[in-house]
JSON list of C-alpha atoms in Angstrom, two decimals:
[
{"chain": "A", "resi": 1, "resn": "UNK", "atom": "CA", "xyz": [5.99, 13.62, 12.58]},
{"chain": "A", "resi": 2, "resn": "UNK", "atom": "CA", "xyz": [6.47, 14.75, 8.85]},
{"chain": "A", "resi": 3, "resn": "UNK", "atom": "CA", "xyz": [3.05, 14.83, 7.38]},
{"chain": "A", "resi": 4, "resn": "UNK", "atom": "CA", "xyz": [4.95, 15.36, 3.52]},
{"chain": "A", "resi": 5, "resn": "UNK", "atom": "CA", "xyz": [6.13, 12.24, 3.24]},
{"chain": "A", "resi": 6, "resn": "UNK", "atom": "CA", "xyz": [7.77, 11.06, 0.00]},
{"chain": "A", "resi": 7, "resn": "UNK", "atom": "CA", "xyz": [5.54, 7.88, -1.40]},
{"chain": "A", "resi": 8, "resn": "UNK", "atom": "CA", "xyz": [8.75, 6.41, -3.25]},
{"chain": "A", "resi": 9, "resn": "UNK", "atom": "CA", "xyz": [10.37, 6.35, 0.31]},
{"chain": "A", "resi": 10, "resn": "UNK", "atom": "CA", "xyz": [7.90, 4.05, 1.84]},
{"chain": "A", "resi": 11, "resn": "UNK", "atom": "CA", "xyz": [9.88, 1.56, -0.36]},
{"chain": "A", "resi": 12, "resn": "UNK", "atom": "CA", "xyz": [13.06, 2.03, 2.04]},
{"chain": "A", "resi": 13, "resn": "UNK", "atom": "CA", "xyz": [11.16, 0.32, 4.65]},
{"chain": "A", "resi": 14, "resn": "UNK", "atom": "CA", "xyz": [10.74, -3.24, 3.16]},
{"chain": "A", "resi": 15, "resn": "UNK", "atom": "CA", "xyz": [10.08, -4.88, -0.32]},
{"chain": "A", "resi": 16, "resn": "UNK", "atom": "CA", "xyz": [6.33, -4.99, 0.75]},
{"chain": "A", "resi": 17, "resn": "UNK", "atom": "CA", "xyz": [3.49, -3.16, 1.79]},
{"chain": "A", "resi": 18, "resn": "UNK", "atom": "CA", "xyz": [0.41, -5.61, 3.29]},
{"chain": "A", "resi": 19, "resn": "UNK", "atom": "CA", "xyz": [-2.66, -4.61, 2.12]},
{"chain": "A", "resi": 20, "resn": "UNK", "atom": "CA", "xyz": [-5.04, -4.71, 5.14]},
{"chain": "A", "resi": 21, "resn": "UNK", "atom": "CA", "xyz": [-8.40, -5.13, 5.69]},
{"chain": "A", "resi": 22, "resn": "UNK", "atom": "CA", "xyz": [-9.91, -4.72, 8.94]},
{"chain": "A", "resi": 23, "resn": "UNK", "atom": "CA", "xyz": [-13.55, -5.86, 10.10]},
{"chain": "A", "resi": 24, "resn": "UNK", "atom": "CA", "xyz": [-13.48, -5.19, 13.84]},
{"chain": "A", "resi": 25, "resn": "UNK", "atom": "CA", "xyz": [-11.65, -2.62, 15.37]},
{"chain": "A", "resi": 26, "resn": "UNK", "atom": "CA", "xyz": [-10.28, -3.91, 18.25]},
{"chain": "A", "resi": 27, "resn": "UNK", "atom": "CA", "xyz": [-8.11, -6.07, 16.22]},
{"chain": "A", "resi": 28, "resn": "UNK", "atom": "CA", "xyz": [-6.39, -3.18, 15.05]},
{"chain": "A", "resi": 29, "resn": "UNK", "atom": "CA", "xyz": [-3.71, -2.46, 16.89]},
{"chain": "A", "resi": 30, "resn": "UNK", "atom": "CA", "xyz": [-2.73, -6.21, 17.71]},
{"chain": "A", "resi": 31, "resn": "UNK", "atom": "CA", "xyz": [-2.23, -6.68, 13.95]},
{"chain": "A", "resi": 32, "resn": "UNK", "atom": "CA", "xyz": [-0.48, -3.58, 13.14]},
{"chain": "A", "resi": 33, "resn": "UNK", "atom": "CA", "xyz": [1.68, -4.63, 16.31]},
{"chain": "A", "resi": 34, "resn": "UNK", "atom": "CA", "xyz": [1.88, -7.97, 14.97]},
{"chain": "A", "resi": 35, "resn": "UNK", "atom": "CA", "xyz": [3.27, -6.96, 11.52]},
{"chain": "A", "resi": 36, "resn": "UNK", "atom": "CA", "xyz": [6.03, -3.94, 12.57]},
{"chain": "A", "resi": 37, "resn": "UNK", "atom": "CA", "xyz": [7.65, -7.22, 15.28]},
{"chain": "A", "resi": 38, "resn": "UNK", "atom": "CA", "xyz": [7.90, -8.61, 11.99]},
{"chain": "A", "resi": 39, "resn": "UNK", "atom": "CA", "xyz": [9.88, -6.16, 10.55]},
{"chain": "A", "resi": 40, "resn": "UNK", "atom": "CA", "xyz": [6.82, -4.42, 8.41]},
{"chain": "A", "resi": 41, "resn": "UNK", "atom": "CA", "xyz": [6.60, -0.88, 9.05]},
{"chain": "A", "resi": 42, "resn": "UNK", "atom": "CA", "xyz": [4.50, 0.68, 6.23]},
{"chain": "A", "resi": 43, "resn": "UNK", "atom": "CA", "xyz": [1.04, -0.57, 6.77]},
{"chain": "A", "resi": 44, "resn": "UNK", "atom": "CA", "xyz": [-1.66, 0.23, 3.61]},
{"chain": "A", "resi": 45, "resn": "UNK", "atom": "CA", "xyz": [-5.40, -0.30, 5.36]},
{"chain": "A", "resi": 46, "resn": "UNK", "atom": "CA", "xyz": [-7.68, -0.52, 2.79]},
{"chain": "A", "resi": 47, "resn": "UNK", "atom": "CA", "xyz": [-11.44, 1.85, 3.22]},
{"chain": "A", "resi": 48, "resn": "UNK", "atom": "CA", "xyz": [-13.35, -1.28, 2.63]},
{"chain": "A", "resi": 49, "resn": "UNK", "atom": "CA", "xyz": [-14.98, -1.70, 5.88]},
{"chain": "A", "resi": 50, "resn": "UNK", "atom": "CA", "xyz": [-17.04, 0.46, 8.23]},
{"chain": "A", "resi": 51, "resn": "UNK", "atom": "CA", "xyz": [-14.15, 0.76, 10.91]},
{"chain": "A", "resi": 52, "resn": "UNK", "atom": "CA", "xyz": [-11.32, 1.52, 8.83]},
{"chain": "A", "resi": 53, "resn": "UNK", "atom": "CA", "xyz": [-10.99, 5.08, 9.34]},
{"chain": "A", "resi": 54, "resn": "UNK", "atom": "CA", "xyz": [-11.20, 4.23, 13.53]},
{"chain": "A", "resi": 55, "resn": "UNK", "atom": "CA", "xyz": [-8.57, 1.67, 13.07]},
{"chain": "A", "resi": 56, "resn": "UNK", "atom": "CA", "xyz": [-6.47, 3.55, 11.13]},
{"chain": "A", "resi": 57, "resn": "UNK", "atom": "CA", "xyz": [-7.08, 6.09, 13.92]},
{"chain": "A", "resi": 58, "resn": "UNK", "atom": "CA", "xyz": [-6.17, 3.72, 16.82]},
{"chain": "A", "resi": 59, "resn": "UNK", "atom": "CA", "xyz": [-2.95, 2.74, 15.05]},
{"chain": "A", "resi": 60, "resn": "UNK", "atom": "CA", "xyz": [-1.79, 5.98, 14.42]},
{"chain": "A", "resi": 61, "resn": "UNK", "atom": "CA", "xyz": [-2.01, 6.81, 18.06]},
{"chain": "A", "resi": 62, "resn": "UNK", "atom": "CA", "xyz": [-0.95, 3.21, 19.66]},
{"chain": "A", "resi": 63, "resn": "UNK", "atom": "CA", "xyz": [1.44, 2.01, 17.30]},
{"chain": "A", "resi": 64, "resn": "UNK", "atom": "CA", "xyz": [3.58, 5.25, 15.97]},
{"chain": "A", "resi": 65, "resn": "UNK", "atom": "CA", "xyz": [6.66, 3.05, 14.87]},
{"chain": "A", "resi": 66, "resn": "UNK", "atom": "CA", "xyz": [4.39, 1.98, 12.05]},
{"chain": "A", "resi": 67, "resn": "UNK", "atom": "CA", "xyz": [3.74, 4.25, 8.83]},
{"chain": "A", "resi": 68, "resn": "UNK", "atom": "CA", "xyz": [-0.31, 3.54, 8.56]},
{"chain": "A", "resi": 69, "resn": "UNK", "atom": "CA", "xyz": [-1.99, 4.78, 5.23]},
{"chain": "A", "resi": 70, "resn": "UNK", "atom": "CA", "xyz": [-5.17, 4.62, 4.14]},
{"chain": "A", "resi": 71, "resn": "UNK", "atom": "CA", "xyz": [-5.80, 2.70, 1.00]},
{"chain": "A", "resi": 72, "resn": "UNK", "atom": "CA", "xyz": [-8.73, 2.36, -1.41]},
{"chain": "A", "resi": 73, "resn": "UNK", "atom": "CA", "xyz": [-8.88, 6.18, -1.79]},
{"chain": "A", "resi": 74, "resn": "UNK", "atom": "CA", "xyz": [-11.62, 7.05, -4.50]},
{"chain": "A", "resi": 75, "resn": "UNK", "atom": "CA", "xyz": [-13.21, 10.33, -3.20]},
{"chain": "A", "resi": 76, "resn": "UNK", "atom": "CA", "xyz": [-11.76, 14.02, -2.06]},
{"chain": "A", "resi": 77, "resn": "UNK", "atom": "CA", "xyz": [-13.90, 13.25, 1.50]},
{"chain": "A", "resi": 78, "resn": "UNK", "atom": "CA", "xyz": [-11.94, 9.99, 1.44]},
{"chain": "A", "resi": 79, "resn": "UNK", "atom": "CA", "xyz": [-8.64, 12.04, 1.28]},
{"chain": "A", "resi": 80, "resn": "UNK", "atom": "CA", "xyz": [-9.99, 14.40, 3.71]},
{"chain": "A", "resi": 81, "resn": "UNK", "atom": "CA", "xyz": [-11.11, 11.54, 6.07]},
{"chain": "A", "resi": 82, "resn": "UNK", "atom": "CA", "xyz": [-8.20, 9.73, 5.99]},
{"chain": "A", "resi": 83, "resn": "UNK", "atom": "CA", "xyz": [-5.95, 12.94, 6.86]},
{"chain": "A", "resi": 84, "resn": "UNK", "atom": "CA", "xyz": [-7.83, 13.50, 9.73]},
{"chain": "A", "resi": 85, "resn": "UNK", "atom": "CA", "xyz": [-7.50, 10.15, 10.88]},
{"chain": "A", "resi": 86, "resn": "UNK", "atom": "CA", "xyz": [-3.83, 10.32, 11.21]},
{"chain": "A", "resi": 87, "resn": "UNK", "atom": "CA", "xyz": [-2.75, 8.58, 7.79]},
{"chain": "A", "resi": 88, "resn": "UNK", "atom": "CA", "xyz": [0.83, 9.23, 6.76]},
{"chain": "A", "resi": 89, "resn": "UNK", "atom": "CA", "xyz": [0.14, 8.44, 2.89]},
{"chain": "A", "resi": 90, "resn": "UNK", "atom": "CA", "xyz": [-2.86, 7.71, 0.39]},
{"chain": "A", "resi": 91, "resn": "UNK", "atom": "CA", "xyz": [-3.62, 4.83, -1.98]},
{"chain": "A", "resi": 92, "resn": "UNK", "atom": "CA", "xyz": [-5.93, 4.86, -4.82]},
{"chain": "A", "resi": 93, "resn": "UNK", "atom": "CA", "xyz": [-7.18, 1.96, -6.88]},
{"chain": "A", "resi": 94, "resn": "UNK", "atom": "CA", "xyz": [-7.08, 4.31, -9.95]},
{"chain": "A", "resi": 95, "resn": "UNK", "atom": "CA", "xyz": [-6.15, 7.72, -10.82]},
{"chain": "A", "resi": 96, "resn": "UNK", "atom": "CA", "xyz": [-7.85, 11.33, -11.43]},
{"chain": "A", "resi": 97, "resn": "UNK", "atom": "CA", "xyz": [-7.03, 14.69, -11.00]},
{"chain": "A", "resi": 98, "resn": "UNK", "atom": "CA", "xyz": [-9.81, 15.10, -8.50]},
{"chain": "A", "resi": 99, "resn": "UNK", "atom": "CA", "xyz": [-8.42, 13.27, -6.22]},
{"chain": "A", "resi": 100, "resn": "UNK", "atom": "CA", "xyz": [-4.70, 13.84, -6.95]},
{"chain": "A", "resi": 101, "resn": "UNK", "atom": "CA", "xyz": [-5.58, 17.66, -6.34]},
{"chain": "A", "resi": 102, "resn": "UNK", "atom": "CA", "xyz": [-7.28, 16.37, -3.37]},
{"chain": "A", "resi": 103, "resn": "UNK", "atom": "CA", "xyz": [-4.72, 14.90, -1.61]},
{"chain": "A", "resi": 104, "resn": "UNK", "atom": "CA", "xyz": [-2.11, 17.87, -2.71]},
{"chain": "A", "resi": 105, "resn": "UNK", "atom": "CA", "xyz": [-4.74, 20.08, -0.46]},
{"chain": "A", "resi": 106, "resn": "UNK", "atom": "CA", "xyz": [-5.08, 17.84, 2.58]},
{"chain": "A", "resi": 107, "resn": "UNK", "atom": "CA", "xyz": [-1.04, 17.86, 2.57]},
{"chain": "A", "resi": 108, "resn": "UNK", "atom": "CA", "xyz": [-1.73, 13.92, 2.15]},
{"chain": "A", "resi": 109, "resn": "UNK", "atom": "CA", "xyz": [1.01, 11.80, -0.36]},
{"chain": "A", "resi": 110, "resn": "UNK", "atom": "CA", "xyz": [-0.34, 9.57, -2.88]},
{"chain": "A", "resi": 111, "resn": "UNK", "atom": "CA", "xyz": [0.61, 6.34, -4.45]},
{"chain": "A", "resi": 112, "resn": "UNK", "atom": "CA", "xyz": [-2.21, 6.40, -7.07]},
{"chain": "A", "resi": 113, "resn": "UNK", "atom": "CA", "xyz": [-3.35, 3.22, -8.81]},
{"chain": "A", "resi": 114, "resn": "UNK", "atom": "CA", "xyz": [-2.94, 2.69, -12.99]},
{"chain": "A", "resi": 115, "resn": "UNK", "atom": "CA", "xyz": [-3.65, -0.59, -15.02]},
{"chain": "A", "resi": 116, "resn": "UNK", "atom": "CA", "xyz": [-2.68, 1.09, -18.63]},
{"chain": "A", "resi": 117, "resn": "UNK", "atom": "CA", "xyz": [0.35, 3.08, -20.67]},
{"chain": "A", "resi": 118, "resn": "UNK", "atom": "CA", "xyz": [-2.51, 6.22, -20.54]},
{"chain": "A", "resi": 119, "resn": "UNK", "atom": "CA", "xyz": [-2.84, 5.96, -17.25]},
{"chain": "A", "resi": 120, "resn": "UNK", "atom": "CA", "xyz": [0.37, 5.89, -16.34]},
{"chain": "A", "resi": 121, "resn": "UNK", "atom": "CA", "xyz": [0.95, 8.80, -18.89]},
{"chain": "A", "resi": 122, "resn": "UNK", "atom": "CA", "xyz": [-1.99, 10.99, -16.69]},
{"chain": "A", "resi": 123, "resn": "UNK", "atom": "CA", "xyz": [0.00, 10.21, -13.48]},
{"chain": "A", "resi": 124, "resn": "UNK", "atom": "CA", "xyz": [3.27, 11.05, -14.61]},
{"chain": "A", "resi": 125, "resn": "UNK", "atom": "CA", "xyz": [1.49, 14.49, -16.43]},
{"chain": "A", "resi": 126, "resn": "UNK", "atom": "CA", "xyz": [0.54, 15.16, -12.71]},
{"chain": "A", "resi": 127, "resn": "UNK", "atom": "CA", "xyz": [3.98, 14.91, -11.32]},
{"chain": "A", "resi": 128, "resn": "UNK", "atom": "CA", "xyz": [3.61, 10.97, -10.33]},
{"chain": "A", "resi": 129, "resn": "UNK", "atom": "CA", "xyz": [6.40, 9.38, -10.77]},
{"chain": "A", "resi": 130, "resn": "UNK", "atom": "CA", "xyz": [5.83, 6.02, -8.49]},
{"chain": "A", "resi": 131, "resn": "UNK", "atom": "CA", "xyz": [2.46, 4.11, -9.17]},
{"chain": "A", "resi": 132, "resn": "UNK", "atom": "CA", "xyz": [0.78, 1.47, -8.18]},
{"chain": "A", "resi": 133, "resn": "UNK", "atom": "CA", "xyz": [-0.13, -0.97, -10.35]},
{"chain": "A", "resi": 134, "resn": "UNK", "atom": "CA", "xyz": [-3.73, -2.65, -10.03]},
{"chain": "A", "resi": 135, "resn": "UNK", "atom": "CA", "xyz": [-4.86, -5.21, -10.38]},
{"chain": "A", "resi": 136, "resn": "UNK", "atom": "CA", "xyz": [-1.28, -6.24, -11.03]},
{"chain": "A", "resi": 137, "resn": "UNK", "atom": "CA", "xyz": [-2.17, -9.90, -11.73]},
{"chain": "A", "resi": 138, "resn": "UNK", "atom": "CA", "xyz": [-5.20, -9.61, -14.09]},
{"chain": "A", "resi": 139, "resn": "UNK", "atom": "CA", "xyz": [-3.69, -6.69, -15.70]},
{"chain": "A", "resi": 140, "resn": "UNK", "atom": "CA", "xyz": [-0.54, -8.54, -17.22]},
{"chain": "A", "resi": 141, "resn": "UNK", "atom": "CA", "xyz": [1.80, -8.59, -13.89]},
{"chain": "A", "resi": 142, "resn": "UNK", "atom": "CA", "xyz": [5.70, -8.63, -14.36]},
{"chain": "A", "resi": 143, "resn": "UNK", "atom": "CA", "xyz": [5.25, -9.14, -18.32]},
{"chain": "A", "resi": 144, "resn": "UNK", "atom": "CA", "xyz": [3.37, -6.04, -18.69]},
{"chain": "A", "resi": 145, "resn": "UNK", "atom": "CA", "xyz": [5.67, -4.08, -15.92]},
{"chain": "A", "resi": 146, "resn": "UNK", "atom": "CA", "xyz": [8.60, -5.20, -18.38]},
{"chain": "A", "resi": 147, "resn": "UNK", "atom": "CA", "xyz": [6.52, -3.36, -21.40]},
{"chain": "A", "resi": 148, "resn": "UNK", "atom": "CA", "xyz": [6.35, -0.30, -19.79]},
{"chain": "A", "resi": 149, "resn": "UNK", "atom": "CA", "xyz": [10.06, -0.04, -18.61]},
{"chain": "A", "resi": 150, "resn": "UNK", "atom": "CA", "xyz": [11.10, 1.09, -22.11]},
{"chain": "A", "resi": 151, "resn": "UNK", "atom": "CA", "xyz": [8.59, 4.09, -22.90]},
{"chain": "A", "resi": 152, "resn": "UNK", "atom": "CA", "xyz": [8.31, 5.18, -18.57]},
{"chain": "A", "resi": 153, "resn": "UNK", "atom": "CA", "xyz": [12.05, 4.70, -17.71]},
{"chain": "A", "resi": 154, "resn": "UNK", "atom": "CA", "xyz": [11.51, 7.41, -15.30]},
{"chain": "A", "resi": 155, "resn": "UNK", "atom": "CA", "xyz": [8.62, 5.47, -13.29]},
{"chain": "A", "resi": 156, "resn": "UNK", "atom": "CA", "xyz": [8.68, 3.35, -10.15]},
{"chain": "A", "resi": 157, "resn": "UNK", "atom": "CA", "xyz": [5.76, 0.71, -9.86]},
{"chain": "A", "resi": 158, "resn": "UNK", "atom": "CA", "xyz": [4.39, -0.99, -6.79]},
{"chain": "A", "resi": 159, "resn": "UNK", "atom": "CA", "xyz": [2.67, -4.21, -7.72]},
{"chain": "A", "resi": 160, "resn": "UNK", "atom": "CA", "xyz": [-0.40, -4.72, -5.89]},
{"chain": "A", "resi": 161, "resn": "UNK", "atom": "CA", "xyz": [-3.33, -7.07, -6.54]},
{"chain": "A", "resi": 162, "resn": "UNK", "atom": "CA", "xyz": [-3.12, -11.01, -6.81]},
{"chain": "A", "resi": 163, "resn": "UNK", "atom": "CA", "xyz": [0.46, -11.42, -6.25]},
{"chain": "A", "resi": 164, "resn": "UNK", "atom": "CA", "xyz": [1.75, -14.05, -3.52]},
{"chain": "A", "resi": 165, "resn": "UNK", "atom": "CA", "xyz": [4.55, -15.14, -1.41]},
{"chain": "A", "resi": 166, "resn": "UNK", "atom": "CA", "xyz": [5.62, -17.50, -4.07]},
{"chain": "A", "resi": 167, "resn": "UNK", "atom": "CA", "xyz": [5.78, -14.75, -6.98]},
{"chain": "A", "resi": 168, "resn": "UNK", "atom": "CA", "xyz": [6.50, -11.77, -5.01]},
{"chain": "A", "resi": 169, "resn": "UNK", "atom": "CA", "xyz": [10.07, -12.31, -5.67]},
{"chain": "A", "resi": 170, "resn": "UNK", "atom": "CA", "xyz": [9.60, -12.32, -9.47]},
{"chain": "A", "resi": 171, "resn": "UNK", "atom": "CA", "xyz": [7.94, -9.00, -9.39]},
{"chain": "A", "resi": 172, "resn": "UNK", "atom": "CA", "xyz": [11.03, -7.51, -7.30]},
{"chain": "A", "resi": 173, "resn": "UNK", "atom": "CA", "xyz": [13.58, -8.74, -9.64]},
{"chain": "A", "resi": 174, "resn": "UNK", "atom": "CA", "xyz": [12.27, -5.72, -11.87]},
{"chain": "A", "resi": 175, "resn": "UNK", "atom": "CA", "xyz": [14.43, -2.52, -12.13]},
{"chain": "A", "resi": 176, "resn": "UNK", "atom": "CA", "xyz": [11.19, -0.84, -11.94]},
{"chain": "A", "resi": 177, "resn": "UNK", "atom": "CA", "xyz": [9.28, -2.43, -9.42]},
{"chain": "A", "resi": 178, "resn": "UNK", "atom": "CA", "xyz": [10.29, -0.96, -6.11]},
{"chain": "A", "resi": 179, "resn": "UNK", "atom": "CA", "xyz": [7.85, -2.86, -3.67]},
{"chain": "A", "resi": 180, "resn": "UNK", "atom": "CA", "xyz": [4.94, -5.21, -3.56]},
{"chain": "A", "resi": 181, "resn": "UNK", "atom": "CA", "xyz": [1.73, -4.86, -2.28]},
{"chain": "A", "resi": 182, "resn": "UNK", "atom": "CA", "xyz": [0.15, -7.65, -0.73]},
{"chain": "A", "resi": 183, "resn": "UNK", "atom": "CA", "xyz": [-2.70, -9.51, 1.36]},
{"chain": "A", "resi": 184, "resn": "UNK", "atom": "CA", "xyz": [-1.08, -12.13, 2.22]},
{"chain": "A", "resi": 185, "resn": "UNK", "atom": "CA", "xyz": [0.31, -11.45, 5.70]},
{"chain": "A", "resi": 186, "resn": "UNK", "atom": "CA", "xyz": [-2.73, -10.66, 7.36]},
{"chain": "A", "resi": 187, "resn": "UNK", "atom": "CA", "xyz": [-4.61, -13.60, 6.40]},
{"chain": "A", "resi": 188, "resn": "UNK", "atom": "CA", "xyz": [-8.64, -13.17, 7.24]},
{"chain": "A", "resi": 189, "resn": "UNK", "atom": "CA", "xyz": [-8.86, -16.37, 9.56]},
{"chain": "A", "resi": 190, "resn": "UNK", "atom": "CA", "xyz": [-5.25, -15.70, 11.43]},
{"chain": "A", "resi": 191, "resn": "UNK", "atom": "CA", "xyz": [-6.65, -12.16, 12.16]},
{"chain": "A", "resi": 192, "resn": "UNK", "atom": "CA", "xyz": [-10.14, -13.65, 13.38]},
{"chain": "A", "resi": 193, "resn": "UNK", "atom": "CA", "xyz": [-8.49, -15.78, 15.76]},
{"chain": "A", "resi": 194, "resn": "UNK", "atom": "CA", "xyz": [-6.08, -13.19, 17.03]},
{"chain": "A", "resi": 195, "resn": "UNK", "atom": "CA", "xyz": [-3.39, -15.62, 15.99]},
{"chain": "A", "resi": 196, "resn": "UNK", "atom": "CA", "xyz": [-0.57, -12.56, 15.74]},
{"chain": "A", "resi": 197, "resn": "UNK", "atom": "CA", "xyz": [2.68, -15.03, 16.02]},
{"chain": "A", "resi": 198, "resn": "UNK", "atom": "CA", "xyz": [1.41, -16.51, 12.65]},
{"chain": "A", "resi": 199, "resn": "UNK", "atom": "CA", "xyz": [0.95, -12.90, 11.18]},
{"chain": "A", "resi": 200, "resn": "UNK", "atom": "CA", "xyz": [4.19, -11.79, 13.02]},
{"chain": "A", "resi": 201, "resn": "UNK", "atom": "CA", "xyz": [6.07, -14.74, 11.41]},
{"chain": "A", "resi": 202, "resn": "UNK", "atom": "CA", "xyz": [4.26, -13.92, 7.61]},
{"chain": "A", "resi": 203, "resn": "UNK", "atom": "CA", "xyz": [6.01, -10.30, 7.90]},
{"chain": "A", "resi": 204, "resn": "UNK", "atom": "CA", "xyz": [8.98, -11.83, 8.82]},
{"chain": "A", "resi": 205, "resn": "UNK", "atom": "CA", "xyz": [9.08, -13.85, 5.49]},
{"chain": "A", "resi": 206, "resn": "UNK", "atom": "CA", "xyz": [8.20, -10.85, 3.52]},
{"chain": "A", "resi": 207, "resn": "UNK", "atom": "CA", "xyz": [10.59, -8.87, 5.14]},
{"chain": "A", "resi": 208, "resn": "UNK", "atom": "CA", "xyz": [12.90, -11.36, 3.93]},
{"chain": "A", "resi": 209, "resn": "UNK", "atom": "CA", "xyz": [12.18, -11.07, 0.24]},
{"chain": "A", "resi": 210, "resn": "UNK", "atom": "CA", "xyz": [13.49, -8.41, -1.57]},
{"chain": "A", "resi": 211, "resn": "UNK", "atom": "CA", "xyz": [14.46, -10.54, -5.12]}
]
């Protein structure tokens, strides 16, 4: 298993990335499951809950046809914690250099987070060329990803952050955009009643969408 995996590559897999939360553990693997019989390999599970880092764990180890990252990275001993757990690749809400340099050292690929030109400008400084933007929605969504195409030709977004089945496809239309990030396939009740054909049938539809 290559550890050095290329973020930018992730988008090869499918035109989005679910953004996961998980609040018990045992529903981890049945959801990861769940989501690559859908087609969905790459599988972002947000550090938002106590047991992320064990299901992120349990995936890695029970379901390795999926590409499980860790998500909501804000913190070198996040990086370092979700190495160890067996995460492929990193996502950050925002970016520093801390945690770029971070990441570098734990041998862990990042997609790191940006909202603003600066931002982006900082990122692409440290040798990021493919960002994800947050919170894609509130921040100006595919109007402002069309304002940065002229000055960042050379920079691949992934949209994450409010976006939806229904306007998914208007974010992928964009030369730039290169995948979507979203919650919507692992809605909180479906995964609370176990009910993995609805979940299963949710990736299947986003599988489906590349605009």
């Amino acid at each position: 298993m290559s550890s050095k995996l290329d973020t930018l590559s992730l988008a090869d897999h499918g035109p989005v990335i679910p953004v996961i939360v998980i609040d018990r553990v045992e529903d981890a693997v049945p959801l990861a499951r769940a989501l690559v019989a859908g087609g969905v390999k790459v599988l972002e599970v947000t550090l938002r809950t106590p047991v992320a880092l064990e299901a992120i764990a349990a995936i890695a180890q029970a379901v390795p046809e999926a590409i499980v990252g860790a998500g909501t990275l804000r913190t070198a001993a996040d990086a370092a914690a979700a190495k160890k757990a067996g995460s492929r690749f990193a996502v950050s809400p925002g970016f520093t250099l801390e945690l770029a340099k971070a990441c570098e050292a734990q041998d862990l690929p990042l997609l790191p987070g940006v909202s603003t030109a600066s931002e982006v400008m900082m990122a692409a400084d440290a040798g990021y060329r493919f960002l994800k933007l947050f919170p894609a929605t509130a921040v100006g969504g595919v109007n402002l990803l069309k304002a940065l195409a002229g000055p960042f030709a050379d920079v691949a977004f992934c949209p994450t952050g409010g976006i939806t089945v229904q306007t998914a496809p208007d974010f992928l239309k964009l030369p730039n955009v290169k995948v979507c990030g979203g919650s919507w396939l692992t809605p909180a009740d479906a995964v609370k009643a176990g009910d993995w054909a609805r979940i299963t049938q949710l990736a299947r539809e986003a599988a489906a969408l590349r605009g």
